[in-house]
Coordinates of C-alpha atoms in Angstrom, one line a residue:
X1135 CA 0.0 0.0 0.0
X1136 CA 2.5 1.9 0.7
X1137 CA 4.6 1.7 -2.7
X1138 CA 1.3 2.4 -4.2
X1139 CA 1.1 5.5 -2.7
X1140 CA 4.7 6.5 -3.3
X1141 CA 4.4 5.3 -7.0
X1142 CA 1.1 7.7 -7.3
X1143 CA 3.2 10.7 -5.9
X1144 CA 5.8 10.6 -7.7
X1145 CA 3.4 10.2 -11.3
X1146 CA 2.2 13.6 -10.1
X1147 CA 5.6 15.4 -9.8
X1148 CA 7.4 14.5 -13.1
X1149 CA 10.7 16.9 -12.4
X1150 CA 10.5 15.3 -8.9
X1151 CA 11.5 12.1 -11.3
X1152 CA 13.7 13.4 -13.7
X1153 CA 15.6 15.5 -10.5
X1154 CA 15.9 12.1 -9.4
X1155 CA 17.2 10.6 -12.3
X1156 CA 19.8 13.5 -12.7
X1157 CA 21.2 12.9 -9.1
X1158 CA 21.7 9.1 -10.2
X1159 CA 24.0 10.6 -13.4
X1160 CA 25.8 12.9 -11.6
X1161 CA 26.8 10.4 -8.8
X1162 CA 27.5 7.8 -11.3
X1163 CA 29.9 10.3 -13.5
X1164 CA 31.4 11.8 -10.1
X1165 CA 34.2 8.8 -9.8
X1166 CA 35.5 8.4 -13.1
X1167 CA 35.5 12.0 -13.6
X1168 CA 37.4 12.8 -10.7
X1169 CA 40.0 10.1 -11.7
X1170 CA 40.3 11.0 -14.9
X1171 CA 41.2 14.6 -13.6
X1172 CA 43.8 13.7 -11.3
X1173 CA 46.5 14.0 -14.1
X1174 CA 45.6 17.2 -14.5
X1175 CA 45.3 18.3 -10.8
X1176 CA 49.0 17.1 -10.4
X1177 CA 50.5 19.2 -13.6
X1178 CA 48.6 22.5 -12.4
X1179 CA 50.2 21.4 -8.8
X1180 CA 54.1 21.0 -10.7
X1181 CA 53.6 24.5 -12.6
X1182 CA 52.0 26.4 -9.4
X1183 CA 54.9 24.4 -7.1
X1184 CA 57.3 25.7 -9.8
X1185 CA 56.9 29.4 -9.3
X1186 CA 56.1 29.1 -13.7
X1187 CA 53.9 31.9 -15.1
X1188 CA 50.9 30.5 -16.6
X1189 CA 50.3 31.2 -19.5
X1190 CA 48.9 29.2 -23.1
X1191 CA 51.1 26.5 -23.2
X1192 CA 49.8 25.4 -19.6
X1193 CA 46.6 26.3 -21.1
X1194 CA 46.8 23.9 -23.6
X1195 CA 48.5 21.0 -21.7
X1196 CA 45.6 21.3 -19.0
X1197 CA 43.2 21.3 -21.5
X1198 CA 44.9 18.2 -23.2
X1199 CA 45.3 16.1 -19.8
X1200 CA 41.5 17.4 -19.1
X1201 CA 40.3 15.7 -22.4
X1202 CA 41.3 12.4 -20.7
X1203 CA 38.0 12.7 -19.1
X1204 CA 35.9 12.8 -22.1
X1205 CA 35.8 8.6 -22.6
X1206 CA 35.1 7.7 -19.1
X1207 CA 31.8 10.5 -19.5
X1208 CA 31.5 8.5 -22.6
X1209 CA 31.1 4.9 -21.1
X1210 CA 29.6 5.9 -18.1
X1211 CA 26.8 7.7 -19.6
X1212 CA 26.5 4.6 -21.9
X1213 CA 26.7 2.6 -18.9
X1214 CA 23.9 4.5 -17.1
X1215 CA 21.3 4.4 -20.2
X1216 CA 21.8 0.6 -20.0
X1217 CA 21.0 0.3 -16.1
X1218 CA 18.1 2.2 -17.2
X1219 CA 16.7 0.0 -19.8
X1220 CA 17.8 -2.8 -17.3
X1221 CA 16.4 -1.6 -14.1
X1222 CA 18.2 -4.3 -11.9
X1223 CA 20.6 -3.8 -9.0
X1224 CA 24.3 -3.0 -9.7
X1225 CA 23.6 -2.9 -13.5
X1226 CA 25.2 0.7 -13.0
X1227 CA 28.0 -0.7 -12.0
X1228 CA 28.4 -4.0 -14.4
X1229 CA 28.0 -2.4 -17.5
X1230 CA 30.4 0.7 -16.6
X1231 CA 32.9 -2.2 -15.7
X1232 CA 32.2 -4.1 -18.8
X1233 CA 32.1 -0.9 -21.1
X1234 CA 35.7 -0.3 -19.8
X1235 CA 37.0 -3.5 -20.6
X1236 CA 36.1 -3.4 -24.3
X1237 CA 37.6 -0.6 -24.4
X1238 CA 40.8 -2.3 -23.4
X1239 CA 40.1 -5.1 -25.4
X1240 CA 38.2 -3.9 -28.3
X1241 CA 41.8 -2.2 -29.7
X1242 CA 43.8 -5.4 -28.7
X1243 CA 41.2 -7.5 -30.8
X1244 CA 41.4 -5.7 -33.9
X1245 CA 45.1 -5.6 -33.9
X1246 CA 45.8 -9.2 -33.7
X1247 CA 48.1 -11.1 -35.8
X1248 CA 45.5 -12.5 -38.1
X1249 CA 45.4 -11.5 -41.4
X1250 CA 41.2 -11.7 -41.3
X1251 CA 41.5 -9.0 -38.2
X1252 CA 44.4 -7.3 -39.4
X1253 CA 43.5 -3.3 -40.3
X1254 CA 45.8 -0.6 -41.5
X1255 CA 47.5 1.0 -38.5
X1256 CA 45.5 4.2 -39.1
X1257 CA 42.3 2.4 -39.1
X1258 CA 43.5 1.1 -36.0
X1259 CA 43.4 4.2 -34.3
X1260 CA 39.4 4.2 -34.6
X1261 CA 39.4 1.7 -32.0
X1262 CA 42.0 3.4 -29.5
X1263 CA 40.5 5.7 -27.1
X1264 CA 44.0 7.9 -26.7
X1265 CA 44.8 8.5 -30.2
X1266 CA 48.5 8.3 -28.5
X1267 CA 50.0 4.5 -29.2
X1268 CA 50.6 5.2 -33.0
X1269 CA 50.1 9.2 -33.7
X1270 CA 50.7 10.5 -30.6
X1271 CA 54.3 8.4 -30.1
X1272 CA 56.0 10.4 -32.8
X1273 CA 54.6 14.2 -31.0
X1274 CA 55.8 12.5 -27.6
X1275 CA 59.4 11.7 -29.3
X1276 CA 59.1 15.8 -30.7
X1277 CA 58.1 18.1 -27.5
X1278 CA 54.4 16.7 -27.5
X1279 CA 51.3 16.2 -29.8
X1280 CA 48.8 18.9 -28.7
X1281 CA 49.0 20.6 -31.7
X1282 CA 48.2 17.2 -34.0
X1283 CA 44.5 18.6 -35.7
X1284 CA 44.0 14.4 -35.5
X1285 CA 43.9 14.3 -32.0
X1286 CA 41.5 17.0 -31.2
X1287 CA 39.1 16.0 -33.7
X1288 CA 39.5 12.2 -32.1
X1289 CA 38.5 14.1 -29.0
X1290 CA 36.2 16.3 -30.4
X1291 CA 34.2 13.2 -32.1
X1292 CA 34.7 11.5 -28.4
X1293 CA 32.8 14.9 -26.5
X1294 CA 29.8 14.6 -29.5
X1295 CA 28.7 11.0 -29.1
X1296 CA 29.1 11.7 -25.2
X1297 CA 27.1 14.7 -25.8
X1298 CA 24.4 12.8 -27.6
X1299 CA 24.4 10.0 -25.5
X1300 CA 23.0 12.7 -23.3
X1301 CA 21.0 13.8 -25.1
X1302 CA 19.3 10.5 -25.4
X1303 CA 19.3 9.5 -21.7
X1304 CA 17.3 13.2 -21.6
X1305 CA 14.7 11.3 -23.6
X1306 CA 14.8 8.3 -22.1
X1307 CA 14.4 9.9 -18.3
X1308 CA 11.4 12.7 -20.3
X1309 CA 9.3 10.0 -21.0
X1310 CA 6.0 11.7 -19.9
X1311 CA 4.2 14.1 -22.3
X1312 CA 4.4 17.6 -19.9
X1313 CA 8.4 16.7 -20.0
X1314 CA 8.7 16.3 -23.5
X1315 CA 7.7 19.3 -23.9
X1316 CA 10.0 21.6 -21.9
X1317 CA 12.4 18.8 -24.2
X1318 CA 11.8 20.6 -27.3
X1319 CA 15.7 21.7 -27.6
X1320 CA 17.1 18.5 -27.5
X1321 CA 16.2 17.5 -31.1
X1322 CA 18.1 20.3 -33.1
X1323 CA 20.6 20.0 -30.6
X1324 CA 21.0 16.3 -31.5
X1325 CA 20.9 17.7 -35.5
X1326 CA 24.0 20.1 -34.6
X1327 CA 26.0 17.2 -33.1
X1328 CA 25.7 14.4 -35.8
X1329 CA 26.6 17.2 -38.2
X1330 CA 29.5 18.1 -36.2
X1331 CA 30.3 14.1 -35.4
X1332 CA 30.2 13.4 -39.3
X1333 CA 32.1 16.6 -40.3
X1334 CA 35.1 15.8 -37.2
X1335 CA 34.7 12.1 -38.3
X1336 CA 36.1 12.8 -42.4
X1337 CA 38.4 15.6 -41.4
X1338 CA 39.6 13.2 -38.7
X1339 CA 40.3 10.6 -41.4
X1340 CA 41.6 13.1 -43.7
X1341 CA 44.6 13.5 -41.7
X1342 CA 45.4 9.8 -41.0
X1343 CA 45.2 9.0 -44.6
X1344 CA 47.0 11.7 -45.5
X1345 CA 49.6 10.3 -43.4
X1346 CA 49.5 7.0 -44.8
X1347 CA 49.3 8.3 -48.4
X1348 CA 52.6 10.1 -47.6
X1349 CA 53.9 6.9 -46.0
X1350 CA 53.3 4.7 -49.1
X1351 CA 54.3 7.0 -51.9
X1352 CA 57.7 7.0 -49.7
X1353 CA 57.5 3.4 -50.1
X1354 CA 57.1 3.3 -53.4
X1355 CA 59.6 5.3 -54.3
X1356 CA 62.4 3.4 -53.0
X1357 CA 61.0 0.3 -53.8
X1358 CA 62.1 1.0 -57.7
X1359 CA 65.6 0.8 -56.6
X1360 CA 64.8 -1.8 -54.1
X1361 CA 67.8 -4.9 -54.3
X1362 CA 68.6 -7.8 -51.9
X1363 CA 72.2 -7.6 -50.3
X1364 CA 72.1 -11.7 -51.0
X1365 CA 71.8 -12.0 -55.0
X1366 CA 74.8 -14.5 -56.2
X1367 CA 74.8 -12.6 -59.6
X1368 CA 75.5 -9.0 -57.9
X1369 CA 77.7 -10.6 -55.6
X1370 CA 80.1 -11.9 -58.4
X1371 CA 79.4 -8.8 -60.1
X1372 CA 81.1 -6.6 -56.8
X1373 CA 83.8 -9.2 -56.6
X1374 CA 84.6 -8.9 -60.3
X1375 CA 84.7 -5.3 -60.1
X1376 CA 87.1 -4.6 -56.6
X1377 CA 89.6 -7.5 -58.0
X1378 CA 89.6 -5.0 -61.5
X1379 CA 89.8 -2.0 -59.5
X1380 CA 92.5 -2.9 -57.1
X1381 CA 94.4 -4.3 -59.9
X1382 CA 94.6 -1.1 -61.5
X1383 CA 95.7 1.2 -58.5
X1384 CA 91.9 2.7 -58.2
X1385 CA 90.8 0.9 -54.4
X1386 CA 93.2 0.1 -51.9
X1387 CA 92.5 -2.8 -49.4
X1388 CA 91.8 -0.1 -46.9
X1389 CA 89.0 1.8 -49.0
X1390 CA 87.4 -1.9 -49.4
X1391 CA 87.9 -2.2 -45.6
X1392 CA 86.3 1.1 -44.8
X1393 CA 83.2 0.2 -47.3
X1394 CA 82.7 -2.9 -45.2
X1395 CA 82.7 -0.8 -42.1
X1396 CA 79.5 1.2 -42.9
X1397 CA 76.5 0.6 -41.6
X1398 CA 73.0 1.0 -41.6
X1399 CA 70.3 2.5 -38.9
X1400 CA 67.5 0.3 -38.6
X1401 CA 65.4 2.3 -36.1
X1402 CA 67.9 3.1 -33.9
X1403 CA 70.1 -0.2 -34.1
X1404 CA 72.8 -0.8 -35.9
X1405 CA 72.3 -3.3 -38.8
X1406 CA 74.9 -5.6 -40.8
X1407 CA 76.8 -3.4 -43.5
X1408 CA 75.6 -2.0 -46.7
X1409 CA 74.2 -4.1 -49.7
X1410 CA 75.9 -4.8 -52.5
X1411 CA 74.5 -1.7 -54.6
X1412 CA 75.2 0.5 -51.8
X1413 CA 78.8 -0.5 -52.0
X1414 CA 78.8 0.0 -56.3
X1415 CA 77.7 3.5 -55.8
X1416 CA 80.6 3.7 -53.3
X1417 CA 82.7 3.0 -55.8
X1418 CA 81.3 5.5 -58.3
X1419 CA 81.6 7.6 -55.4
X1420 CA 85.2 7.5 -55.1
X1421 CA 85.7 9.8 -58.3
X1422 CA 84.6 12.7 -56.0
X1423 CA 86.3 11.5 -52.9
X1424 CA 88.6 15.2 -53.4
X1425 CA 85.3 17.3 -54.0
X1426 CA 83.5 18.4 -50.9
X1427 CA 81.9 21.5 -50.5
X1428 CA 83.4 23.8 -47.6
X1429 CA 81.2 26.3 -46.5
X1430 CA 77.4 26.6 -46.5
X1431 CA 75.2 29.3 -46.8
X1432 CA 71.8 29.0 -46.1
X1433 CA 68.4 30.7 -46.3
X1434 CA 65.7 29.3 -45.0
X1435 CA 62.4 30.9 -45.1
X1436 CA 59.3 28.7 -43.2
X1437 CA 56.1 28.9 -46.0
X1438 CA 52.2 27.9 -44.6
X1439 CA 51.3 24.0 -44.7
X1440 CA 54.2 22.7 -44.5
X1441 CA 56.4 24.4 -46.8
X1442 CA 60.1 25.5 -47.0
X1443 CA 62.0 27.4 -49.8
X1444 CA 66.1 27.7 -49.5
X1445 CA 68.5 29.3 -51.3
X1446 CA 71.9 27.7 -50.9
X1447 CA 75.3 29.3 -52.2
X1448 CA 78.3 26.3 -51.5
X1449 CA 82.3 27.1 -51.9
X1450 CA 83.7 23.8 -53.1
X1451 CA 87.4 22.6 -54.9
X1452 CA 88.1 20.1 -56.9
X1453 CA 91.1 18.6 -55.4
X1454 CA 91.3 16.0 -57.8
X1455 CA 93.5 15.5 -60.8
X1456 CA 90.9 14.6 -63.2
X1457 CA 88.5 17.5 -64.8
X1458 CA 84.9 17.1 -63.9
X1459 CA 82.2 17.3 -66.7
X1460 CA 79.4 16.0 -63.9
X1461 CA 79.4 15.2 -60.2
X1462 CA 76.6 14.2 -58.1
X1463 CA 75.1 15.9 -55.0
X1464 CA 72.8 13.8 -52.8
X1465 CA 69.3 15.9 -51.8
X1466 CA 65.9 14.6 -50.5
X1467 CA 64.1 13.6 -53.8
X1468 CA 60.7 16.3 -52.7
X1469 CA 62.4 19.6 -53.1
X1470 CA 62.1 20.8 -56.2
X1471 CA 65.0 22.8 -57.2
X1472 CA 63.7 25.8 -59.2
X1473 CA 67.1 27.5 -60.1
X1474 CA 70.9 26.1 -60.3
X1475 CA 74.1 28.0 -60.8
X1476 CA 78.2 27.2 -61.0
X1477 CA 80.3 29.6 -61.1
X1478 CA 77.5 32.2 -62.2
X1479 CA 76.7 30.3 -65.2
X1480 CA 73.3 28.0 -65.0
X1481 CA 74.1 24.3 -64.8
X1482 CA 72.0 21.0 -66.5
X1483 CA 70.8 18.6 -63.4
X1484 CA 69.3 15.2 -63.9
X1485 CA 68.2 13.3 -60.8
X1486 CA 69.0 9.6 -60.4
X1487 CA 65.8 7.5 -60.6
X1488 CA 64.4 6.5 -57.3
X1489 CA 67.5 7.4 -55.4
X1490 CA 68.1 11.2 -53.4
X1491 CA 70.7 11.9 -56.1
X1492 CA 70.9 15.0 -58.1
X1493 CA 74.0 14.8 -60.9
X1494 CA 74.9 18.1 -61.8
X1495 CA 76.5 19.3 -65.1
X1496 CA 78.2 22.5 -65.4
X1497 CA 78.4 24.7 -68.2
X1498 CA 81.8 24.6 -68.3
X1499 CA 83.9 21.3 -66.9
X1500 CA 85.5 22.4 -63.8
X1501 CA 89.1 22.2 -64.3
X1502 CA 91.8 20.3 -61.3
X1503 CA 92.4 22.9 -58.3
X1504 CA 89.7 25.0 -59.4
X1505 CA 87.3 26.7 -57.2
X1506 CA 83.1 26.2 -57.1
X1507 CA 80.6 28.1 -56.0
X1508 CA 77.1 26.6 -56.0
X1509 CA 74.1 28.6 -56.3
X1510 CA 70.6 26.5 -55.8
X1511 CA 67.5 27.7 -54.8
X1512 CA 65.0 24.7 -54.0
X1513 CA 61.7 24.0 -52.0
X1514 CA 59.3 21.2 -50.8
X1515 CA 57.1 20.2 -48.6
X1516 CA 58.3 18.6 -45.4
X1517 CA 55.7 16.4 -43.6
X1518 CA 57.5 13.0 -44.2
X1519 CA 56.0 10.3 -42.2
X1520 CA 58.0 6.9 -41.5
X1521 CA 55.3 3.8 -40.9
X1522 CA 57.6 1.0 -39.1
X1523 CA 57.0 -2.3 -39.1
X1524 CA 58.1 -4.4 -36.1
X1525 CA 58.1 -8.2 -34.9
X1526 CA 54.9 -7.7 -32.8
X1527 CA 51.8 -6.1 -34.5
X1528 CA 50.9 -3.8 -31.6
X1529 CA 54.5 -2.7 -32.0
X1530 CA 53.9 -1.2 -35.5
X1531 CA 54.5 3.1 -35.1
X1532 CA 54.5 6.0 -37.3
X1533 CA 57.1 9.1 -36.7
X1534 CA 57.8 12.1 -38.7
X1535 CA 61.2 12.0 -39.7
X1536 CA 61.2 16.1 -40.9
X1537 CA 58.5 18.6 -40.2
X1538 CA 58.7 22.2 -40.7
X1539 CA 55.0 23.8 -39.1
X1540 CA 53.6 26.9 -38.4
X1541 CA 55.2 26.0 -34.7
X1542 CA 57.6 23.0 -35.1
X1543 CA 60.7 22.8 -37.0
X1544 CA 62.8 19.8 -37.5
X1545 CA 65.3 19.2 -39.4
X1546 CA 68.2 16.4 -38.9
X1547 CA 71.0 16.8 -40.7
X1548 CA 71.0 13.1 -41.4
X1549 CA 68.0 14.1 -43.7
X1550 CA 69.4 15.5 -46.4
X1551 CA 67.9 19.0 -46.5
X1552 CA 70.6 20.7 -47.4
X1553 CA 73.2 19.1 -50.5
X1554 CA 76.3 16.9 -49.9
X1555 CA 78.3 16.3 -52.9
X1556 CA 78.3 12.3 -53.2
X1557 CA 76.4 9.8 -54.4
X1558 CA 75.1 7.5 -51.8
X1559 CA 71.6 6.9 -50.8
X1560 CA 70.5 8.9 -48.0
X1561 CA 67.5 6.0 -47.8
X1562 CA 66.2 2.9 -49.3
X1563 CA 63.7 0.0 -48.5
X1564 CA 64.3 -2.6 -46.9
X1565 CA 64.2 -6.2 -48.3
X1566 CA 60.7 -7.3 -48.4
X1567 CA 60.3 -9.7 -45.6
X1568 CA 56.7 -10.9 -43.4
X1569 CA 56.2 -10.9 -40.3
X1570 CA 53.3 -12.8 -38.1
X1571 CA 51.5 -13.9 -41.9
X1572 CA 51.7 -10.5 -43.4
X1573 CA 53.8 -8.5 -45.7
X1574 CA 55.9 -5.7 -43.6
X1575 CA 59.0 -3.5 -45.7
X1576 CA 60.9 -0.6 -43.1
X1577 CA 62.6 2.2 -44.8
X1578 CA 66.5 2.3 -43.6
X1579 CA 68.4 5.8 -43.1
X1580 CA 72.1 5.8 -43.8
X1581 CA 75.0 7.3 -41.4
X1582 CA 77.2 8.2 -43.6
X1583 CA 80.4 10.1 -42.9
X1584 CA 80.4 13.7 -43.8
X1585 CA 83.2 16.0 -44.6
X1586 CA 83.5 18.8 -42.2
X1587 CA 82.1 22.7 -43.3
X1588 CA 81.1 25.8 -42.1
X1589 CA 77.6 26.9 -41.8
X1590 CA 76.1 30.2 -42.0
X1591 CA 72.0 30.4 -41.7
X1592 CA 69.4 32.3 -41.5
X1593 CA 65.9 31.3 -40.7
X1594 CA 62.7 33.6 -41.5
X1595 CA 60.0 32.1 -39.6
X1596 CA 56.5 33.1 -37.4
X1597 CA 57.5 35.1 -34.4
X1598 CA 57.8 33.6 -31.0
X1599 CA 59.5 30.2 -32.7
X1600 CA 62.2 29.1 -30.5
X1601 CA 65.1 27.5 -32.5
X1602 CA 67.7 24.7 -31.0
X1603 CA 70.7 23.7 -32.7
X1604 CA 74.5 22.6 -33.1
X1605 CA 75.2 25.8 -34.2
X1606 CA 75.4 29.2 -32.2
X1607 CA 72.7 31.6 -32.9
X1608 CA 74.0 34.8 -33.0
X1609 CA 71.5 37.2 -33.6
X1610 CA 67.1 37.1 -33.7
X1611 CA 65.0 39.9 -34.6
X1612 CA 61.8 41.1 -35.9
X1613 CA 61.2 41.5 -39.9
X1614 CA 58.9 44.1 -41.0
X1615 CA 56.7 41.8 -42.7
X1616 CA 53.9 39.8 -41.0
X1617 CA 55.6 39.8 -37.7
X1618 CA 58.2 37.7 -38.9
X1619 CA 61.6 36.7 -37.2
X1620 CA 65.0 36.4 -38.8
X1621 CA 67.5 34.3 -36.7
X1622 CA 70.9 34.0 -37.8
X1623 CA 73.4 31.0 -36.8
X1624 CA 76.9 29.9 -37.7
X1625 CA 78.8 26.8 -37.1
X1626 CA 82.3 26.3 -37.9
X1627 CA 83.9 23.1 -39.2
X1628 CA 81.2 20.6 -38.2
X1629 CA 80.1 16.9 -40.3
X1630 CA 76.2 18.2 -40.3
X1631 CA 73.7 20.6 -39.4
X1632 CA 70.8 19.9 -37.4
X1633 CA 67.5 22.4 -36.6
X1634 CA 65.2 22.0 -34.3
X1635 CA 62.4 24.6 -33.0
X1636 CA 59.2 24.9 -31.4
X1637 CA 58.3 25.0 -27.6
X1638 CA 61.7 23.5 -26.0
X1639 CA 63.5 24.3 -23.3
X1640 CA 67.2 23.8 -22.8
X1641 CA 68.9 22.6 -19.6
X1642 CA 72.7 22.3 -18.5
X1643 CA 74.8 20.6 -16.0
X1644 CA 78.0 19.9 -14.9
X1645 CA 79.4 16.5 -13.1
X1646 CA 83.1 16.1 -12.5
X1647 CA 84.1 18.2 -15.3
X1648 CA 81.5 16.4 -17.7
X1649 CA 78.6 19.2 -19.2
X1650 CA 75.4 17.8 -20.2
X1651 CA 73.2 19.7 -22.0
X1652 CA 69.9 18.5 -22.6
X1653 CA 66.6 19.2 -24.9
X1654 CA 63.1 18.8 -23.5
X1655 CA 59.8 19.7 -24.1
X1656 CA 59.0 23.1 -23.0
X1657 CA 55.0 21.4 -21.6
X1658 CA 57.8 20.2 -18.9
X1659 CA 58.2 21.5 -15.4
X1660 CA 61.5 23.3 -15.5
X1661 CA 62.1 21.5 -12.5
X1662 CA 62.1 18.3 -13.4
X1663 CA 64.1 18.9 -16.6
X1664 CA 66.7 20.4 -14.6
X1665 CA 66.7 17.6 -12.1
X1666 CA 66.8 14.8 -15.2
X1667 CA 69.8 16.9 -16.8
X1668 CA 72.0 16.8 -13.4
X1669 CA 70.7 13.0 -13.6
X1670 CA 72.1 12.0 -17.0
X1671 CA 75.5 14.1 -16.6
X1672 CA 75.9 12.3 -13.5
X1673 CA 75.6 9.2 -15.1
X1674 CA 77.3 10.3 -18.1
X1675 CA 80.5 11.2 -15.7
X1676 CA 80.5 7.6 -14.3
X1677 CA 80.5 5.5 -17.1
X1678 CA 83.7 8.2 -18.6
X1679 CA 85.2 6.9 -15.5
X1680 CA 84.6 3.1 -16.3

């Protein structure tokens, strides 16, 4: 009787219900939110601890820790509209646990080792909540990922389906006719998010496959020259041609000695030596082994989406005793070189098909002891993406191996941004091979040895752009265009260049004579940074010892 009367009470207040049914939401999203927020809570605690002025970099790292939060709203609010279509004891609490688990799972399942299951990595990333195991890696390797569009959309696609699952419980919980009523505003409302969820969906999708389109067309440029280090016929080929060569005074047993000594860099390990057309081009190579250029100087200007015009003038000698009539220069295949000069006098170029080789051909053949000067002005885009393959599935990653952004610059010297006389690969593909039933190829840099130069730069880029690098920056100042800064930087006699800018910070320390200087991610407490540098130079000091 007494339910009864209860039951008839409550008919006659219908917000008393739906007040009711809000409470149970907001106690069942209280827990996960609040651990989903602790990462946050503990950064604002290291930058207020650290005495560092907040300002939008801690803005953005907040915001990017408080994101987090966005898939545990997600299942729970899934998990609550279930324990209302249930309406038994603890379902609450079994399908928020259960919900949580596929989302473990679900990822793992779709990435497994059979090739009925097996789904390109960026297609994987659908079914990761984080966004961070494949696209994220790389922007953790490069001072952080909160700029990637791709992960906010990921997030923003999270916070709509949240949103509408809302939205839904609203209408679930409004099931009376006086509630519907004041319910009126969840319908367009519902409208504005599946437009939103569709349009964040294909942009979202847009930028992984661009990725992967920039990946494969990487791929299949180096598979054109692609050769196995194991073919009999190019073996006796190599041996045919050393025996010739040392029999005529051309290659010394050291020079074949030194070949064999090379290497390649197979993501970050050290691989057996070169193949056997690395070691041809060697030889070929060995006609310019007196030609190097001497001095660089270089200006860079930073262009929207990605792009990056330079104009290069080179001092070089031929120190040989033969004349030249061509030589090659090794380059990363996208620039596109737009003018080419020696000596004042424009010069015919040819690249090498499939390879980052550029042979030039001077107007007039460059005589023994003469002096070059080089004049090229080239551009590109630089957004390269690596895709790596590895023994375990869930181990595949992608990483950008050059970026120049609106915010980010990098630029390795091992990438070949800047022209090397020579004629050695600067990358090629890896022999197919498969791995766990499926076909897997890894494009291999080369570390090769570079003769030493002089560098003088200058960088026009967005204002506010911190720049890193080997060399010394001597000065940085406004341009009257746009808000633009030009930075100027010089290095004397070193094997390479190497740029890196964007929100870093730069730490020093000293341990029994030792310095350590080391470059983090400016989203990093100063402190810690600090306290990791003293760390490593410590270390660093202790294994000079031993």
């Amino acid at each position: 009787d007494e339910e009864w009367k209860t039951a008839t009470m409550m008919a006659t207040f219908p917000y008393r219900t739906w007040e009711m049914e809000a409470a149970r939401l907001l106690c069942a999203v209280t827990l996960p939110l609040a651990a989903a927020l602790v990462p946050m809570g503990a950064y604002v605690w290291l930058v207020v601890n650290d005495g560092i002025s907040w300002g939008m970099r801690e803005w953005y790292t907040s915001a990017v820790l408080a994101s987090f939060a966005i898939p545990m709203l997600f299942a729970t609010v899934i998990a609550y509209l279930i324990g209302i279509l249930i309406r038994k004891r603890y379902s609450y609490l079994i399908s928020f646990v259960l919900l949580l688990s596929l989302a473990i799972i679900l990822p793992e399942f779709f990435k497994t080792d059979r090739p009925s299951f097996s789904l390109p990595p960026h297609t994987q990333i659908w079914f990761d909540y984080s966004l961070v195991k494949y696209i994220g890696k790389s922007y953790s390797r490069m001072w952080g990922f909160i700029y990637d569009s791709a992960f906010w959309l990921h997030r923003g696609i999270v916070a709509a389906l949240a949103a509408g699952m809302v939205m839904t419980v609203l209408l679930v919980v409004c099931r009376r006719r006086r509630e519907r009523v004041k319910a009126w505003l969840v319908y367009p409302t519902m409208l504005i998010l599946g437009a939103a969820l569709l349009w964040a969906g294909s942009a979202m999708y847009g930028y992984l496959q661009e990725r992967a389109d920039i990946a494969d067309a990487n791929e299949r440029f180096y598979r054109e020259r692609l050769t196995s280090a194991n073919d009999i016929t190019q073996q006796r080929e190599l041996e045919q041609l050393l025996v010739a060569g040392i029999a005529a005074g051309k290659y010394s047993e050291a020079d074949i000695e030194e070949m064999s000594r090379i290497t390649l860099n197979t993501n970050g390990n050290t691989s057996n030596p070169l193949s056997v057309s690395h070691i041809k081009d060697l030889l070929v190579g060995m006609k310019f082994q007196d030609l190097h250029i001497n001095s660089y100087k270089l200006n860079l200007e930073l262009l929207p989406r990605h792009g990056l015009e330079i104009q290069a003038t080179m001092q070089a000698r031929n120190g040989q005793a033969a004349t030249l009539e061509r030589f090659p220069i090794m380059l990363r295949h996208i620039f596109d070189v737009q003018e080419l000069k020696v000596n004042g006098a424009a010069a015919a170029y040819e690249w090498e098909e499939a390879t980052d080789v550029l042979w030039i051909k001077p107007a007039t053949d460059v005589m023994p002891g003469e002096h070059m000067e080089i004049e090229m002005t080239y551009s590109g885009t630089l957004n390269d993406w690596r895709h790596y393959y590895s023994v375990a599935p869930s181990r595949d990653r992608w990483e950008q191996i050059a970026v120049v952004d609106d915010n980010r610059i990098f630029l390795p010297a091992f990438y070949g941004w800047y022209p090397v006389i020579g004629n050695s690969r600067l990358s090629e593909l890896l022999t197919d091979h498969y791995e766990w039933g499926r076909h897997a190829t890894d494009i291999l840099d080369t570390q090769l040895p570079r003769p030493m130069a002089g560098f003088e730069v200058a960088i026009t880029g967005p204002s506010g752009l911190k720049l890193f690098s080997n060399a010394s920056v001597i000065t940085s100042k406004m341009a009257g265009e746009k808000g633009a800064t030009i930075t100027r930087l010089e290095l004397e006699e070193a094997s390479g260049l190497t740029l890196f800018g964007g929100d870093l910070q730069l730490a020093e320390a000293t341990a029994d004579g030792k310095t350590f200087r080391l470059l983090a991610s400016g989203q990093l407490p100063a402190r810690s940074v600090e306290e990791a540098a003293q760390f490593a130079a410590r270390h660093y000091a202790q294994a000079a010892h031993t």
